[in-house]
Amino acid sequence: MTDFRIGIDLGGTKTEVILLNGRSQELFRTRIPTVRDDYDATLRDIAGLVAQAEVAAGETLLPVGIGIPGTISRKTGWVKNANSTWLNGKPFQKDLSAFLMRDVKVTNDANCLAVSEATDGAGRGYDLVFAGILGTGCGAGVAYQGRPIVGPNGVAGEWGHNPLAWTSDAELNARPCYCGKAGCQETFLSGTGLCLSYQLATGEKIKGHEIVERAQAGEAIAQKILADYFDQLARGLACIINVMDPDVIVLGGGASNIAAIYTEVPKLLPKYVFGSECDTPIVPAVHGDSSGVRGAAWLNPL
């Protein structure tokens, strides 16, 4: 069996490929803008990136794994829940396998984060890894002994589309979500949700890092928004701990770079975790933005 493996991260704005060897060493990486609203062009672009990686490896028909912003329905084999909407309702895994003339593994991009961090990142050495994404959206993936847990409905880890626990109806209803419901955790815990909190409080729309900077400079409202955010994140993570009690929680995405998360949230968790005890490590992803494409490479073979 070849020592090489190829990972693809199909994102909304960029599509990235990586070539890894069996020791997790990166041998080749490149990215291209994601073509939008063109399914056939998406297949061709992915095939082109795979070809480039194979040239770098000096081998062909290498194993390929791919992370997508959606999931594959077990009932139909079609993509569902993808915010890259041109994939929805398409037999993407089947078509890509035929296009590349090999079995291609496809899973949600958050599962790739979990696999990556469980394999050689912040979750290495732990059995059950919960990996949350605090980015433009809020999602999560789960890995057990390095393998993604997908579930019969393909939605294991869809953390962001549950209502934020212990939150008033008024607060929940003030945050409609694109999924059609209101008060989803995504509308609070994502980087976008953090910015929305500041905008609702002040009427001013600024970026997440500016909120942090203003809080550090002593702005009272920014400090309150951050304190509220840490409490909201603790509530969201406490529900995960109460249900699955993972060995470690790894956080990725832009908002995960807020350093105070890792000192403040652990202090708050016992308030919400059943039994009032919590020793779960909360740690930032080691590979950062590279976790998705690296995890995709580890999907095949597993």
CSV table of N, CA, C and O in Angstrom, one decimal, residues 8-11 65-73 79-84 87-88 92-93 105-116 131-133 138-142 148-151 153-161 178 186 291-293 295-297 299:
chain,number,residue,atom,x,y,z
A,8,ILE,N,-8.5,16.8,0.2
A,8,ILE,CA,-9.1,18.0,-0.5
A,8,ILE,C,-10.0,18.6,0.5
A,8,ILE,O,-10.9,18.0,1.2
A,9,ASP,N,-9.9,19.9,0.7
A,9,ASP,CA,-10.8,20.7,1.5
A,9,ASP,C,-11.6,21.6,0.5
A,9,ASP,O,-11.1,22.6,0.0
A,10,LEU,N,-12.9,21.2,0.3
A,10,LEU,CA,-13.7,22.0,-0.6
A,10,LEU,C,-14.5,23.0,0.2
A,10,LEU,O,-15.5,22.8,0.8
A,11,GLY,N,-14.0,24.3,0.2
A,11,GLY,CA,-14.6,25.3,0.9
A,11,GLY,C,-15.5,26.2,0.0
A,11,GLY,O,-15.5,26.1,-1.2
A,65,GLY,N,-9.3,11.6,0.1
A,65,GLY,CA,-10.3,12.0,1.0
A,65,GLY,C,-10.7,13.4,0.8
A,65,GLY,O,-9.9,14.2,0.5
A,66,ILE,N,-12.0,13.7,1.0
A,66,ILE,CA,-12.4,15.1,0.8
A,66,ILE,C,-13.4,15.5,1.9
A,66,ILE,O,-14.3,14.8,2.3
A,67,GLY,N,-13.2,16.8,2.3
A,67,GLY,CA,-14.1,17.4,3.3
A,67,GLY,C,-15.0,18.4,2.6
A,67,GLY,O,-14.5,19.2,1.8
A,68,ILE,N,-16.3,18.3,2.8
A,68,ILE,CA,-17.2,19.3,2.2
A,68,ILE,C,-18.1,20.0,3.3
A,68,ILE,O,-18.2,19.4,4.4
A,69,PRO,N,-18.6,21.1,3.0
A,69,PRO,CA,-19.5,21.8,3.9
A,69,PRO,C,-20.9,21.3,3.9
A,69,PRO,O,-21.9,22.0,3.7
A,70,GLY,N,-21.0,20.0,4.1
A,70,GLY,CA,-22.3,19.3,4.1
A,70,GLY,C,-22.1,17.9,4.5
A,70,GLY,O,-21.1,17.5,5.1
A,71,THR,N,-23.0,17.0,4.1
A,71,THR,CA,-22.9,15.6,4.4
A,71,THR,C,-23.5,14.8,3.3
A,71,THR,O,-24.3,15.3,2.5
A,72,ILE,N,-23.2,13.5,3.3
A,72,ILE,CA,-23.8,12.5,2.4
A,72,ILE,C,-24.9,11.8,3.0
A,72,ILE,O,-24.7,11.1,4.1
A,73,SER,N,-26.1,11.8,2.5
A,73,SER,CA,-27.3,11.1,3.0
A,73,SER,C,-27.1,9.6,2.8
A,73,SER,O,-26.8,9.2,1.7
A,79,VAL,N,-25.6,14.6,-1.6
A,79,VAL,CA,-25.2,15.6,-0.6
A,79,VAL,C,-26.4,16.4,0.0
A,79,VAL,O,-27.4,16.7,-0.8
A,80,LYS,N,-26.4,16.6,1.2
A,80,LYS,CA,-27.5,17.5,1.9
A,80,LYS,C,-26.8,18.4,2.8
A,80,LYS,O,-25.6,18.2,3.3
A,81,ASN,N,-27.5,19.5,3.2
A,81,ASN,CA,-27.1,20.4,4.2
A,81,ASN,C,-25.9,21.2,3.8
A,81,ASN,O,-25.2,21.8,4.7
A,82,ALA,N,-25.5,21.3,2.6
A,82,ALA,CA,-24.3,22.0,2.2
A,82,ALA,C,-24.6,23.4,1.9
A,82,ALA,O,-25.5,23.8,1.2
A,83,ASN,N,-23.8,24.3,2.5
A,83,ASN,CA,-23.9,25.7,2.2
A,83,ASN,C,-23.3,26.1,0.9
A,83,ASN,O,-23.6,27.2,0.3
A,84,SER,N,-22.5,25.2,0.3
A,84,SER,CA,-22.2,25.2,-1.1
A,84,SER,C,-23.3,24.6,-1.9
A,84,SER,O,-23.3,23.4,-2.2
A,87,LEU,N,-23.9,21.7,-4.6
A,87,LEU,CA,-23.7,20.2,-4.3
A,87,LEU,C,-24.9,19.5,-3.8
A,87,LEU,O,-25.0,18.3,-4.0
A,88,ASN,N,-25.9,20.2,-3.2
A,88,ASN,CA,-27.0,19.6,-2.6
A,88,ASN,C,-27.8,18.8,-3.7
A,88,ASN,O,-28.1,19.3,-4.8
A,92,PHE,N,-22.4,13.2,-5.2
A,92,PHE,CA,-21.1,13.8,-5.3
A,92,PHE,C,-20.0,12.7,-5.1
A,92,PHE,O,-19.1,12.6,-5.9
A,93,GLN,N,-20.2,11.9,-4.1
A,93,GLN,CA,-19.2,10.9,-3.8
A,93,GLN,C,-19.1,9.8,-4.9
A,93,GLN,O,-18.0,9.5,-5.4
A,105,LYS,N,-13.3,8.9,-0.3
A,105,LYS,CA,-14.0,9.1,1.0
A,105,LYS,C,-14.4,10.5,1.1
A,105,LYS,O,-13.6,11.4,0.9
A,106,VAL,N,-15.7,10.8,1.5
A,106,VAL,CA,-16.2,12.1,1.6
A,106,VAL,C,-16.9,12.2,3.0
A,106,VAL,O,-17.7,11.4,3.3
A,107,THR,N,-16.6,13.3,3.7
A,107,THR,CA,-17.3,13.6,4.9
A,107,THR,C,-17.4,15.1,5.2
A,107,THR,O,-16.8,15.9,4.4
A,108,ASN,N,-18.1,15.5,6.2
A,108,ASN,CA,-18.2,16.9,6.5
A,108,ASN,C,-16.9,17.5,6.9
A,108,ASN,O,-16.1,16.8,7.6
A,109,ASP,N,-16.7,18.7,6.6
A,109,ASP,CA,-15.4,19.3,6.9
A,109,ASP,C,-15.1,19.4,8.4
A,109,ASP,O,-13.9,19.4,8.8
A,110,ALA,N,-16.1,19.5,9.2
A,110,ALA,CA,-15.9,19.5,10.7
A,110,ALA,C,-15.4,18.2,11.2
A,110,ALA,O,-14.6,18.1,12.1
A,111,ASN,N,-15.9,17.1,10.5
A,111,ASN,CA,-15.3,15.8,10.9
A,111,ASN,C,-13.9,15.7,10.5
A,111,ASN,O,-13.1,15.0,11.2
A,112,CYS,N,-13.5,16.4,9.4
A,112,CYS,CA,-12.1,16.4,9.0
A,112,CYS,C,-11.2,17.1,10.1
A,112,CYS,O,-10.1,16.6,10.4
A,113,LEU,N,-11.7,18.1,10.7
A,113,LEU,CA,-11.0,18.8,11.8
A,113,LEU,C,-10.8,17.8,12.9
A,113,LEU,O,-9.7,17.7,13.5
A,114,ALA,N,-11.9,17.1,13.3
A,114,ALA,CA,-11.8,16.2,14.4
A,114,ALA,C,-10.8,15.1,14.1
A,114,ALA,O,-9.9,14.7,15.0
A,115,VAL,N,-10.8,14.5,12.9
A,115,VAL,CA,-9.9,13.5,12.5
A,115,VAL,C,-8.4,14.0,12.5
A,115,VAL,O,-7.5,13.3,13.0
A,116,SER,N,-8.2,15.1,12.0
A,116,SER,CA,-6.9,15.7,11.9
A,116,SER,C,-6.3,15.9,13.3
A,116,SER,O,-5.2,15.5,13.6
A,131,ALA,N,-14.5,18.2,18.3
A,131,ALA,CA,-13.9,19.4,17.6
A,131,ALA,C,-14.9,20.4,17.2
A,131,ALA,O,-15.7,20.1,16.3
A,132,GLY,N,-14.9,21.6,17.8
A,132,GLY,CA,-15.9,22.6,17.5
A,132,GLY,C,-15.2,23.7,16.6
A,132,GLY,O,-14.1,24.0,16.8
A,133,ILE,N,-16.0,24.2,15.7
A,133,ILE,CA,-15.6,25.3,14.8
A,133,ILE,C,-16.3,26.6,15.2
A,133,ILE,O,-17.5,26.6,15.2
A,138,CYS,N,-20.8,27.9,13.0
A,138,CYS,CA,-20.5,27.1,14.2
A,138,CYS,C,-20.9,25.7,13.9
A,138,CYS,O,-22.1,25.3,13.9
A,139,GLY,N,-19.9,24.8,13.8
A,139,GLY,CA,-20.2,23.4,13.6
A,139,GLY,C,-19.3,22.6,14.4
A,139,GLY,O,-18.5,23.1,15.3
A,140,ALA,N,-19.3,21.3,14.2
A,140,ALA,CA,-18.4,20.4,15.0
A,140,ALA,C,-18.3,19.1,14.4
A,140,ALA,O,-19.2,18.7,13.6
A,141,GLY,N,-17.3,18.3,14.7
A,141,GLY,CA,-17.1,17.0,14.3
A,141,GLY,C,-16.7,16.2,15.5
A,141,GLY,O,-16.2,16.7,16.5
A,142,VAL,N,-16.9,14.9,15.4
A,142,VAL,CA,-16.5,13.9,16.5
A,142,VAL,C,-15.7,12.8,15.9
A,142,VAL,O,-16.0,12.3,14.9
A,148,PRO,N,-13.9,9.3,12.1
A,148,PRO,CA,-15.0,10.2,12.3
A,148,PRO,C,-16.3,9.4,12.6
A,148,PRO,O,-16.6,8.3,12.1
A,149,ILE,N,-17.1,10.0,13.5
A,149,ILE,CA,-18.4,9.5,13.9
A,149,ILE,C,-19.4,10.3,13.1
A,149,ILE,O,-19.5,11.5,13.3
A,150,VAL,N,-20.1,9.7,12.1
A,150,VAL,CA,-21.0,10.4,11.2
A,150,VAL,C,-22.5,10.3,11.7
A,150,VAL,O,-23.2,11.2,11.6
A,151,GLY,N,-22.8,9.0,12.0
A,151,GLY,CA,-24.2,8.8,12.5
A,151,GLY,C,-25.1,8.4,11.3
A,151,GLY,O,-24.8,8.7,10.1
A,153,ASN,N,-27.9,9.5,10.3
A,153,ASN,CA,-28.5,10.7,9.6
A,153,ASN,C,-27.4,11.6,9.1
A,153,ASN,O,-27.8,12.6,8.5
A,154,GLY,N,-26.2,11.3,9.3
A,154,GLY,CA,-25.1,12.1,8.8
A,154,GLY,C,-24.9,13.5,9.5
A,154,GLY,O,-24.3,14.4,8.9
A,155,VAL,N,-25.5,13.6,10.7
A,155,VAL,CA,-25.5,14.9,11.3
A,155,VAL,C,-24.8,14.9,12.7
A,155,VAL,O,-24.9,15.8,13.5
A,156,ALA,N,-24.0,13.8,13.0
A,156,ALA,CA,-23.3,13.8,14.3
A,156,ALA,C,-22.4,15.0,14.3
A,156,ALA,O,-21.6,15.3,13.4
A,157,GLY,N,-22.4,15.7,15.4
A,157,GLY,CA,-21.6,16.9,15.6
A,157,GLY,C,-22.3,18.2,15.1
A,157,GLY,O,-21.6,19.2,15.1
A,158,GLU,N,-23.5,18.1,14.6
A,158,GLU,CA,-24.2,19.3,14.1
A,158,GLU,C,-24.6,20.2,15.3
A,158,GLU,O,-25.8,20.4,15.6
A,159,TRP,N,-23.6,20.6,16.0
A,159,TRP,CA,-23.7,21.3,17.3
A,159,TRP,C,-24.4,22.7,17.1
A,159,TRP,O,-25.2,23.1,18.0
A,160,GLY,N,-24.1,23.3,16.0
A,160,GLY,CA,-24.5,24.7,15.9
A,160,GLY,C,-25.9,24.9,15.7
A,160,GLY,O,-26.5,26.0,15.9
A,161,HIS,N,-26.7,23.9,15.3
A,161,HIS,CA,-28.1,24.1,15.0
A,161,HIS,C,-29.0,23.4,16.0
A,161,HIS,O,-29.9,22.7,15.7
A,178,TYR,N,-30.3,31.0,9.4
A,178,TYR,CA,-30.5,30.7,8.0
A,178,TYR,C,-31.2,29.4,7.8
A,178,TYR,O,-31.8,29.1,6.8
A,186,GLU,N,-25.2,28.6,16.6
A,186,GLU,CA,-24.4,29.3,15.6
A,186,GLU,C,-24.6,30.8,15.7
A,186,GLU,O,-23.6,31.6,15.4
A,291,SER,N,-6.2,22.1,9.4
A,291,SER,CA,-6.8,20.9,10.0
A,291,SER,C,-7.8,20.2,9.0
A,291,SER,O,-7.8,19.0,8.9
A,292,GLY,N,-8.6,21.0,8.3
A,292,GLY,CA,-9.6,20.4,7.5
A,292,GLY,C,-9.0,19.6,6.3
A,292,GLY,O,-9.4,18.4,6.1
A,293,VAL,N,-8.0,20.1,5.7
A,293,VAL,CA,-7.4,19.4,4.5
A,293,VAL,C,-6.6,18.3,5.0
A,293,VAL,O,-6.5,17.2,4.4
A,295,GLY,N,-7.1,16.5,7.8
A,295,GLY,CA,-8.0,15.5,8.2
A,295,GLY,C,-8.6,14.7,7.0
A,295,GLY,O,-8.9,13.5,7.0
A,296,ALA,N,-8.9,15.5,5.9
A,296,ALA,CA,-9.4,14.8,4.7
A,296,ALA,C,-8.4,13.8,4.2
A,296,ALA,O,-8.8,12.7,3.8
A,297,ALA,N,-7.2,14.1,4.2
A,297,ALA,CA,-6.2,13.1,3.8
A,297,ALA,C,-6.1,11.9,4.6
A,297,ALA,O,-5.9,10.8,4.1
A,299,LEU,N,-8.7,10.5,6.0
A,299,LEU,CA,-9.9,9.7,5.8
A,299,LEU,C,-9.7,8.4,5.0
A,299,LEU,O,-10.4,7.4,5.2
